[in-house]
């Protein structure tokens, strides 16, 4: 018999919090008021602080930048259903061919495919890193749990409260900073909590930056124009001082006017003031936000030099690393609060053998590195398993029409500028000129066998040339020169181990 969810879904309740959307928390905000909000949040009164966080995220350029970078990296991730390690180690049980595993994988895949806003849901759970927590409400088909979830509704942070230290969450439809609210059933939510949110540090830095900016503006207004004085002509009596004062103020006011004969303008320099204290203070606050949001990577938002892609790649790698770590935590939230419910409902007498995971392992340039390693192994006479290569790269591999060799390494005969038809390009480019490999094209391992009987000096020369050819080949293929040289050396060292 189907079970109904709670009588009234949160998202279906009438919105009685319109007053908050007309309230700007930045008006009159002080550091003392912020500290008060933080203290109240420790007791479970979140609405005021969360509403302030929302405004700061929209108006602080540094915080907005790191937030968009982190969210952008997460949006690139796809998801998959995997077999748990303790089962995958078993060749008989831990394969998709096992009917039990296949049934669970199919059920979980169907459950996640049925959610119409999966990307949005993942992004909202990631927002917990900034605000401290995030709630997704499960919306069921026909309001029946047994018919599965079709939507994960965001419930904004300013509607929540707790009565600490009680972990029970309460929903306050008025979004008021009070202890009154409706207790929720956590079974109908996916909840993520973060103990040390980024916005806590960012909000303090935001207020300090604003104070520095205000003082800086006042300083510029007062001292932006150097102090000017008028030296009166000789013989000017005390009775004419007021008249000259009025004349001088008019001249200074719009930088235009006429001075009497003998009068001179004098500018007094104020000397060195020790650099730019306001700018340095603002930059320091920005650095605190960047460190909090990137785990100490101060260069994550540094400007690219334009000389090469190195800085840009490093910045992308930094946020990819952050997103990879966060993807693990978000995946665990789904595993605990979604996978378990689906599998227990459909397979109540079976152990859970599969799980949901955001594919964080495919981030960065790991796939290109795997492909390069595969090419190096192929040229040395070894072959990677197709299934392993597909899993490591995320690509679906098929045999090329030319046939043979590593996928993606073959081409039409002579396409690479020489060599017998059907020979792998890695074999061609690695052939030492001085070494004869006979009439048959063979492969690279056959070429090496031809120098096994040669001297150590001959072998060393051949390996050096192999390293050089491999580096030039990879560089011509678009690999960075420094990385290409390193890969060429690595290939030569591997081949030397094979030969010796």
Coordinates of C-alpha atoms in Angstrom, one line a residue:
X1 CA 0.0 0.0 0.0
X2 CA 1.4 3.4 -1.0
X3 CA 2.4 5.8 1.8
X4 CA 1.5 9.5 1.6
X5 CA 4.0 12.2 2.4
X6 CA 3.5 14.8 5.1
X7 CA 0.0 16.4 4.8
X8 CA 1.4 19.8 3.6
X9 CA 4.6 20.2 1.6
X10 CA 6.7 23.2 2.6
X11 CA 6.8 24.5 -0.9
X12 CA 3.0 24.4 -1.3
X13 CA 2.4 26.5 1.8
X14 CA 1.4 30.2 1.2
X15 CA 4.3 32.6 1.3
X16 CA 3.9 34.8 4.3
X17 CA 7.5 36.1 4.2
X18 CA 7.0 38.9 1.7
X19 CA 8.1 41.4 4.3
X20 CA 11.6 40.1 4.2
X21 CA 12.0 40.6 0.5
X22 CA 11.3 44.3 1.1
X23 CA 14.0 44.5 3.8
X24 CA 17.7 45.4 3.0
X25 CA 19.9 44.1 5.7
X26 CA 22.8 46.2 4.6
X27 CA 21.2 49.4 5.8
X28 CA 22.8 50.5 9.0
X29 CA 24.7 47.2 9.4
X30 CA 27.6 47.4 11.8
X31 CA 30.2 44.9 12.9
X32 CA 28.6 44.8 16.3
X33 CA 25.2 43.8 14.7
X34 CA 27.0 41.2 12.6
X35 CA 28.5 39.6 15.7
X36 CA 25.1 39.6 17.3
X37 CA 23.7 37.7 14.3
X38 CA 26.5 35.2 14.4
X39 CA 25.9 34.6 18.1
X40 CA 22.2 34.1 17.5
X41 CA 22.9 31.6 14.7
X42 CA 25.0 29.5 17.1
X43 CA 21.7 29.1 19.1
X44 CA 19.8 28.2 15.9
X45 CA 18.3 31.5 14.9
X46 CA 19.3 31.6 11.2
X47 CA 16.9 33.8 9.2
X48 CA 18.5 37.3 9.8
X49 CA 22.1 36.0 9.2
X50 CA 21.1 34.0 6.1
X51 CA 19.3 37.0 4.6
X52 CA 22.5 39.1 5.1
X53 CA 24.6 36.3 3.5
X54 CA 22.4 36.5 0.4
X55 CA 23.0 40.2 0.0
X56 CA 26.7 40.0 0.6
X57 CA 27.1 37.2 -2.0
X58 CA 25.4 39.5 -4.6
X59 CA 27.5 42.6 -3.8
X60 CA 31.0 41.5 -2.9
X61 CA 32.9 41.0 -6.1
X62 CA 35.6 38.7 -4.7
X63 CA 33.0 36.4 -3.0
X64 CA 30.9 36.4 -6.1
X65 CA 33.9 35.4 -8.2
X66 CA 34.9 32.4 -6.1
X67 CA 31.3 31.3 -5.7
X68 CA 30.8 31.3 -9.5
X69 CA 34.1 29.5 -10.1
X70 CA 33.2 26.8 -7.6
X71 CA 29.7 26.4 -8.9
X72 CA 30.9 26.4 -12.5
X73 CA 33.4 23.5 -11.8
X74 CA 30.6 21.5 -10.2
X75 CA 28.2 22.0 -13.0
X76 CA 30.6 20.2 -15.4
X77 CA 30.2 17.0 -13.5
X78 CA 28.1 14.1 -14.7
X79 CA 26.9 11.3 -12.4
X80 CA 26.9 7.5 -12.5
X81 CA 25.8 4.5 -10.5
X82 CA 28.8 2.4 -9.3
X83 CA 29.3 -0.9 -7.6
X84 CA 30.5 -0.8 -4.0
X85 CA 34.2 -1.8 -3.6
X86 CA 33.5 -4.7 -1.4
X87 CA 31.4 -6.3 -4.1
X88 CA 33.4 -5.1 -7.1
X89 CA 36.4 -7.1 -5.8
X90 CA 34.3 -10.3 -6.2
X91 CA 34.6 -11.3 -9.9
X92 CA 31.3 -13.3 -9.7
X93 CA 29.1 -10.9 -7.6
X94 CA 30.6 -7.5 -8.4
X95 CA 29.8 -7.2 -12.1
X96 CA 26.8 -5.7 -14.0
X97 CA 26.2 -9.2 -15.3
X98 CA 25.1 -10.3 -11.8
X99 CA 21.3 -10.0 -11.9
X100 CA 21.2 -8.6 -8.3
X101 CA 23.7 -5.9 -9.1
X102 CA 22.0 -5.1 -12.5
X103 CA 18.6 -4.8 -10.9
X104 CA 19.9 -2.3 -8.3
X105 CA 21.8 -0.3 -10.8
X106 CA 18.8 -0.1 -13.0
X107 CA 16.5 1.0 -10.2
X108 CA 18.9 3.7 -8.9
X109 CA 19.6 5.0 -12.4
X110 CA 15.9 5.2 -13.1
X111 CA 15.3 7.0 -9.8
X112 CA 18.0 9.7 -10.6
X113 CA 16.9 10.0 -14.3
X114 CA 13.4 10.8 -13.0
X115 CA 14.5 13.9 -11.2
X116 CA 13.9 16.9 -13.4
X117 CA 16.3 19.4 -11.8
X118 CA 19.4 17.3 -10.9
X119 CA 22.0 19.9 -11.8
X120 CA 20.1 22.6 -9.9
X121 CA 19.8 20.3 -6.9
X122 CA 23.6 19.6 -6.8
X123 CA 24.3 23.3 -7.1
X124 CA 22.0 24.2 -4.2
X125 CA 23.7 21.5 -2.0
X126 CA 27.0 23.1 -2.9
X127 CA 25.7 26.4 -1.6
X128 CA 25.9 24.9 1.9
X129 CA 29.7 25.4 1.8
X130 CA 28.9 29.2 1.8
X131 CA 25.9 29.4 4.0
X132 CA 26.3 26.5 6.4
X133 CA 23.4 24.2 5.3
X134 CA 21.0 23.5 2.4
X135 CA 17.7 21.7 2.3
X136 CA 16.1 20.0 -0.7
X137 CA 12.5 18.8 -0.3
X138 CA 11.5 15.6 -2.2
X139 CA 8.5 16.0 -4.4
X140 CA 6.9 12.7 -5.3
X141 CA 4.9 11.6 -8.3
X142 CA 1.2 12.0 -7.3
X143 CA 2.3 12.8 -3.8
X144 CA 3.1 9.1 -3.2
X145 CA 6.4 8.0 -1.8
X146 CA 6.3 4.6 -3.5
X147 CA 6.0 6.3 -6.9
X148 CA 9.4 8.0 -6.6
X149 CA 10.8 11.5 -6.6
X150 CA 10.4 13.7 -9.7
X151 CA 11.7 17.0 -8.3
X152 CA 14.0 18.3 -5.5
X153 CA 12.7 21.7 -4.4
X154 CA 15.1 24.2 -2.9
X155 CA 14.0 25.6 0.4
X156 CA 16.0 28.8 1.1
X157 CA 18.1 29.1 4.2
X158 CA 16.3 32.0 5.8
X159 CA 13.2 29.8 6.5
X160 CA 15.0 27.5 8.9
X161 CA 15.8 27.4 12.6
X162 CA 16.8 25.1 15.4
X163 CA 16.6 24.9 19.1
X164 CA 20.2 24.1 19.8
X165 CA 21.6 21.7 20.8
X166 CA 18.6 19.8 19.5
X167 CA 19.5 18.7 15.9
X168 CA 15.8 18.9 14.8
X169 CA 15.1 21.3 12.0
X170 CA 12.1 23.6 12.1
X171 CA 10.5 25.4 9.1
X172 CA 9.4 29.0 9.8
X173 CA 7.1 30.1 7.0
X174 CA 7.4 33.8 8.1
X175 CA 11.2 33.7 7.8
X176 CA 11.3 35.4 11.2
X177 CA 14.2 35.2 13.6
X178 CA 12.2 33.4 16.3
X179 CA 12.0 29.9 17.9
X180 CA 8.6 29.2 16.4
X181 CA 8.3 26.7 13.5
X182 CA 7.0 23.4 12.2
X183 CA 9.2 20.4 12.8
X184 CA 10.0 18.5 9.6
X185 CA 10.4 14.8 8.8
X186 CA 14.0 14.5 7.5
X187 CA 13.1 11.4 5.5
X188 CA 11.5 13.8 2.9
X189 CA 14.5 16.0 2.6
X190 CA 18.1 15.9 1.4
X191 CA 20.1 18.0 3.8
X192 CA 23.7 19.0 3.8
X193 CA 25.5 20.8 6.6
X194 CA 28.9 22.5 6.8
X195 CA 30.3 23.4 10.1
X196 CA 32.6 26.3 9.0
X197 CA 30.8 28.2 6.2
X198 CA 32.7 30.6 3.9
X199 CA 30.2 33.4 4.3
X200 CA 30.9 33.7 8.0
X201 CA 34.4 34.9 7.1
X202 CA 33.3 36.7 4.0
X203 CA 30.7 38.8 5.9
X204 CA 33.3 40.1 8.4
X205 CA 35.6 40.9 5.6
X206 CA 32.8 42.6 3.7
X207 CA 32.1 45.0 6.6
X208 CA 35.8 45.8 7.2
X209 CA 36.2 46.5 3.4
X210 CA 33.2 48.8 3.5
X211 CA 34.7 50.7 6.5
X212 CA 38.0 51.1 4.7
X213 CA 36.3 52.2 1.5
X214 CA 34.3 54.8 3.4
X215 CA 37.5 56.1 5.1
X216 CA 39.3 56.1 1.8
X217 CA 36.6 58.1 0.1
X218 CA 36.7 60.7 2.9
X219 CA 40.5 60.8 2.7
X220 CA 40.3 61.4 -1.1
X221 CA 37.7 64.1 -0.6
X222 CA 39.8 65.9 2.0
X223 CA 43.3 65.4 0.7
X224 CA 42.8 64.5 -2.9
X225 CA 43.4 68.1 -3.8
X226 CA 46.7 69.4 -2.3
X227 CA 46.4 72.2 0.2
X228 CA 46.7 75.7 -1.4
X229 CA 47.6 79.0 0.2
X230 CA 47.8 82.5 -1.2
X231 CA 50.7 84.7 -0.2
X232 CA 49.3 88.3 -0.1
X233 CA 51.1 91.2 -1.8
X234 CA 53.4 93.3 0.4
X235 CA 51.7 96.2 2.0
X236 CA 48.3 94.4 2.4
X237 CA 46.8 95.6 5.7
X238 CA 44.9 93.6 8.2
X239 CA 41.7 95.3 7.1
X240 CA 41.9 93.8 3.6
X241 CA 42.5 90.2 4.8
X242 CA 38.8 89.3 4.7
X243 CA 38.4 90.7 1.2
X244 CA 41.4 88.7 0.0
X245 CA 40.2 85.5 1.8
X246 CA 36.9 85.7 -0.1
X247 CA 38.6 86.3 -3.4
X248 CA 41.0 83.3 -2.8
X249 CA 38.2 80.9 -1.9
X250 CA 36.4 81.8 -5.2
X251 CA 39.6 81.2 -7.1
X252 CA 40.3 77.8 -5.4
X253 CA 36.6 76.7 -5.8
X254 CA 36.7 76.5 -9.6
X255 CA 40.4 77.0 -10.3
X256 CA 39.7 80.2 -12.1
X257 CA 40.2 83.8 -11.2
X258 CA 42.5 86.8 -11.1
X259 CA 45.1 87.4 -8.4
X260 CA 46.3 90.9 -7.4
X261 CA 49.8 92.0 -8.4
X262 CA 52.4 90.5 -6.0
X263 CA 50.2 87.7 -4.7
X264 CA 51.5 84.1 -5.1
X265 CA 50.0 80.6 -4.8
X266 CA 51.8 78.3 -2.4
X267 CA 51.2 74.5 -2.2
X268 CA 52.4 72.7 0.9
X269 CA 53.5 69.0 0.4
X270 CA 52.5 66.6 3.2
X271 CA 55.4 64.3 2.6
X272 CA 55.2 60.5 2.4
X273 CA 52.3 58.8 4.1
X274 CA 53.6 55.3 4.0
X275 CA 52.0 53.9 0.8
X276 CA 48.3 53.1 0.4
X277 CA 47.0 51.8 3.7
X278 CA 43.3 51.7 2.6
X279 CA 44.1 49.7 -0.6
X280 CA 46.3 47.3 1.3
X281 CA 43.6 46.8 4.0
X282 CA 41.0 46.1 1.3
X283 CA 43.3 43.7 -0.5
X284 CA 44.0 41.8 2.7
X285 CA 40.2 41.3 3.3
X286 CA 39.8 40.0 -0.2
X287 CA 42.7 37.5 0.4
X288 CA 40.9 36.2 3.5
X289 CA 37.8 35.5 1.4
X290 CA 39.9 33.8 -1.3
X291 CA 41.7 31.6 1.2
X292 CA 38.5 30.6 2.9
X293 CA 36.9 29.7 -0.4
X294 CA 39.8 27.9 -2.0
X295 CA 41.4 26.2 1.0
X296 CA 44.4 28.6 1.1
X297 CA 45.1 28.9 -2.6
X298 CA 45.7 32.7 -2.8
X299 CA 46.6 32.5 -6.5
X300 CA 43.3 31.0 -7.5
X301 CA 42.0 34.3 -8.7
X302 CA 45.3 35.8 -9.9
X303 CA 45.4 37.4 -13.3
X304 CA 46.8 35.5 -16.2
X305 CA 50.0 36.8 -17.6
X306 CA 49.0 36.3 -21.2
X307 CA 52.4 34.7 -22.0
X308 CA 51.0 31.1 -22.0
X309 CA 48.2 29.1 -20.7
X310 CA 50.0 28.0 -17.5
X311 CA 48.3 30.4 -15.1
X312 CA 44.9 29.7 -16.6
X313 CA 45.4 26.0 -16.3
X314 CA 46.6 26.3 -12.7
X315 CA 43.5 28.3 -11.8
X316 CA 41.2 25.8 -13.5
X317 CA 43.0 23.0 -11.7
X318 CA 42.6 24.7 -8.4
X319 CA 38.9 25.0 -8.7
X320 CA 38.7 21.5 -10.2
X321 CA 40.4 20.1 -7.1
X322 CA 38.0 22.0 -4.9
X323 CA 35.0 20.8 -6.9
X324 CA 36.3 17.2 -6.8
X325 CA 36.5 17.2 -3.0
X326 CA 33.0 18.8 -2.7
X327 CA 31.6 16.3 -5.2
X328 CA 32.5 13.5 -2.8
X329 CA 30.7 15.2 0.1
X330 CA 27.6 15.9 -2.1
X331 CA 27.6 12.4 -3.4
X332 CA 27.6 11.1 0.2
X333 CA 24.6 13.2 1.1
X334 CA 22.7 11.6 -1.8
X335 CA 23.8 8.2 -0.9
X336 CA 22.6 8.5 2.7
X337 CA 19.4 10.4 2.1
X338 CA 18.2 9.1 -1.4
X339 CA 20.0 5.9 -2.4
X340 CA 19.2 4.2 0.9
X341 CA 15.4 5.0 0.7
X342 CA 15.2 3.9 -3.0
X343 CA 17.0 0.6 -2.5
X344 CA 15.3 -0.3 0.8
X345 CA 11.9 0.3 -0.8
X346 CA 12.6 -1.8 -3.9
X347 CA 15.0 -4.4 -2.5
X348 CA 14.1 -4.7 1.2
X349 CA 15.7 -8.1 1.7
X350 CA 19.0 -7.4 -0.1
X351 CA 22.2 -5.7 0.9
X352 CA 22.8 -2.4 -0.9
X353 CA 25.4 -3.1 -3.6
X354 CA 25.5 0.1 -5.7
X355 CA 25.7 3.8 -5.0
X356 CA 25.4 7.2 -6.7
X357 CA 28.5 9.3 -7.4
X358 CA 29.3 12.6 -9.1
X359 CA 32.1 11.7 -11.5
X360 CA 34.8 13.8 -9.9
X361 CA 37.6 11.5 -10.9
X362 CA 37.3 12.6 -14.5
X363 CA 38.0 16.3 -13.7
X364 CA 41.1 18.1 -14.9
X365 CA 43.4 16.6 -17.5
X366 CA 43.5 13.0 -16.1
X367 CA 41.9 11.5 -19.2
X368 CA 44.6 13.1 -21.5
X369 CA 47.3 11.8 -19.2
X370 CA 45.8 8.3 -19.3
X371 CA 45.7 8.4 -23.1
X372 CA 49.3 9.5 -23.3
X373 CA 50.4 6.7 -20.9
X374 CA 48.4 4.2 -23.0
X375 CA 50.2 5.3 -26.1
X376 CA 53.6 5.0 -24.4
X377 CA 52.7 1.5 -23.2
X378 CA 51.5 0.5 -26.7
X379 CA 54.8 1.6 -28.2
X380 CA 56.7 -0.5 -25.7
X381 CA 54.7 -3.6 -26.7
X382 CA 52.1 -3.5 -24.0
X383 CA 48.3 -3.1 -24.2
X384 CA 45.8 -1.6 -21.7
X385 CA 42.5 -3.4 -21.2
X386 CA 39.7 -1.6 -23.2
X387 CA 37.4 -1.6 -20.2
X388 CA 40.0 -0.1 -17.9
X389 CA 40.8 2.6 -20.5
X390 CA 37.1 3.5 -20.9
X391 CA 36.7 3.8 -17.2
X392 CA 39.8 5.9 -16.7
X393 CA 39.0 8.3 -19.6
X394 CA 35.2 8.3 -19.6
X395 CA 35.3 7.7 -23.4
X396 CA 33.4 5.0 -25.3
X397 CA 36.1 3.4 -27.4
X398 CA 35.7 1.6 -30.7
X399 CA 38.2 0.2 -33.1
X400 CA 39.3 2.6 -35.9
X401 CA 38.7 1.5 -39.5
X402 CA 42.5 1.3 -40.0
X403 CA 42.6 -1.3 -37.2
X404 CA 45.3 -2.2 -34.8
X405 CA 47.2 -0.1 -32.3
X406 CA 45.8 2.0 -29.6
X407 CA 42.5 3.8 -30.2
X408 CA 43.0 7.2 -31.6
X409 CA 46.7 6.6 -32.4
X410 CA 46.3 5.1 -35.9
X411 CA 45.7 7.1 -39.1
X412 CA 45.7 6.5 -42.9
X413 CA 48.9 5.1 -44.3
X414 CA 51.5 7.8 -44.6
X415 CA 49.4 10.4 -42.8
X416 CA 52.2 11.2 -40.4
X417 CA 54.8 11.7 -43.1
X418 CA 56.3 8.3 -43.6
X419 CA 56.6 4.7 -42.5
X420 CA 55.1 1.5 -43.7
X421 CA 51.2 1.3 -43.8
X422 CA 49.7 0.0 -40.6
X423 CA 52.6 1.0 -38.4
X424 CA 51.5 2.8 -35.2
X425 CA 52.7 6.4 -35.2
X426 CA 54.3 5.9 -31.8
X427 CA 56.4 3.1 -33.4
X428 CA 57.4 5.3 -36.3
X429 CA 58.5 8.3 -34.4
X430 CA 60.5 6.2 -31.9
X431 CA 62.5 4.3 -34.5
X432 CA 66.3 5.1 -34.2
X433 CA 67.8 5.8 -37.6
X434 CA 71.0 3.9 -36.8
X435 CA 69.1 0.7 -35.9
X436 CA 68.1 -1.8 -38.6
X437 CA 64.9 -3.7 -37.8
X438 CA 64.9 -5.9 -40.8
X439 CA 62.6 -6.0 -43.8
X440 CA 59.4 -6.5 -41.8
X441 CA 57.9 -3.3 -40.2
X442 CA 57.4 -5.1 -36.8
X443 CA 56.7 -3.1 -33.7
X444 CA 58.8 -1.1 -31.3
X445 CA 59.6 -4.0 -29.1
X446 CA 61.2 -5.8 -32.1
X447 CA 63.2 -2.7 -32.8
X448 CA 64.6 -2.8 -29.3
X449 CA 65.4 -6.5 -29.6
X450 CA 67.8 -5.5 -32.4
X451 CA 69.9 -3.5 -30.1
X452 CA 70.0 -5.9 -27.2
X453 CA 73.3 -7.3 -28.5
X454 CA 74.8 -3.9 -29.0
X455 CA 77.0 -2.0 -26.6
X456 CA 75.7 0.0 -23.7
X457 CA 76.8 3.2 -25.5
X458 CA 74.8 2.2 -28.5
X459 CA 71.7 1.5 -26.4
X460 CA 72.1 4.9 -24.6
X461 CA 72.3 6.7 -27.9
X462 CA 69.2 5.0 -29.2
X463 CA 67.2 5.7 -26.0
X464 CA 68.3 9.4 -26.2
X465 CA 67.0 9.6 -29.7
X466 CA 63.8 7.8 -28.8
X467 CA 63.3 10.4 -26.0
X468 CA 63.9 13.3 -28.4
X469 CA 61.6 11.9 -31.1
X470 CA 58.8 11.2 -28.7
X471 CA 59.1 14.7 -27.3
X472 CA 59.0 16.3 -30.7
X473 CA 56.1 14.1 -31.8
X474 CA 54.0 15.0 -28.8
X475 CA 54.9 18.7 -29.1
X476 CA 53.8 18.7 -32.7
X477 CA 50.5 17.1 -31.6
X478 CA 49.8 20.1 -29.4
X479 CA 51.3 19.0 -26.0
X480 CA 53.2 21.8 -24.1
X481 CA 56.9 21.6 -24.9
X482 CA 58.0 21.2 -21.4
X483 CA 55.5 18.4 -20.7
X484 CA 56.3 16.8 -24.1
X485 CA 60.0 16.6 -23.1
X486 CA 59.2 15.1 -19.7
X487 CA 56.9 12.4 -21.3
X488 CA 59.6 11.6 -23.8
X489 CA 62.2 11.0 -21.0
X490 CA 59.6 9.0 -19.1
X491 CA 59.0 6.7 -22.2
X492 CA 62.8 6.2 -22.7
X493 CA 63.2 5.2 -19.0
X494 CA 60.4 2.7 -19.3
X495 CA 61.9 1.2 -22.4
X496 CA 65.3 1.0 -20.7
X497 CA 63.8 -1.0 -17.9
X498 CA 62.2 -3.4 -20.4
X499 CA 65.5 -3.9 -22.3
X500 CA 67.7 -4.4 -19.2

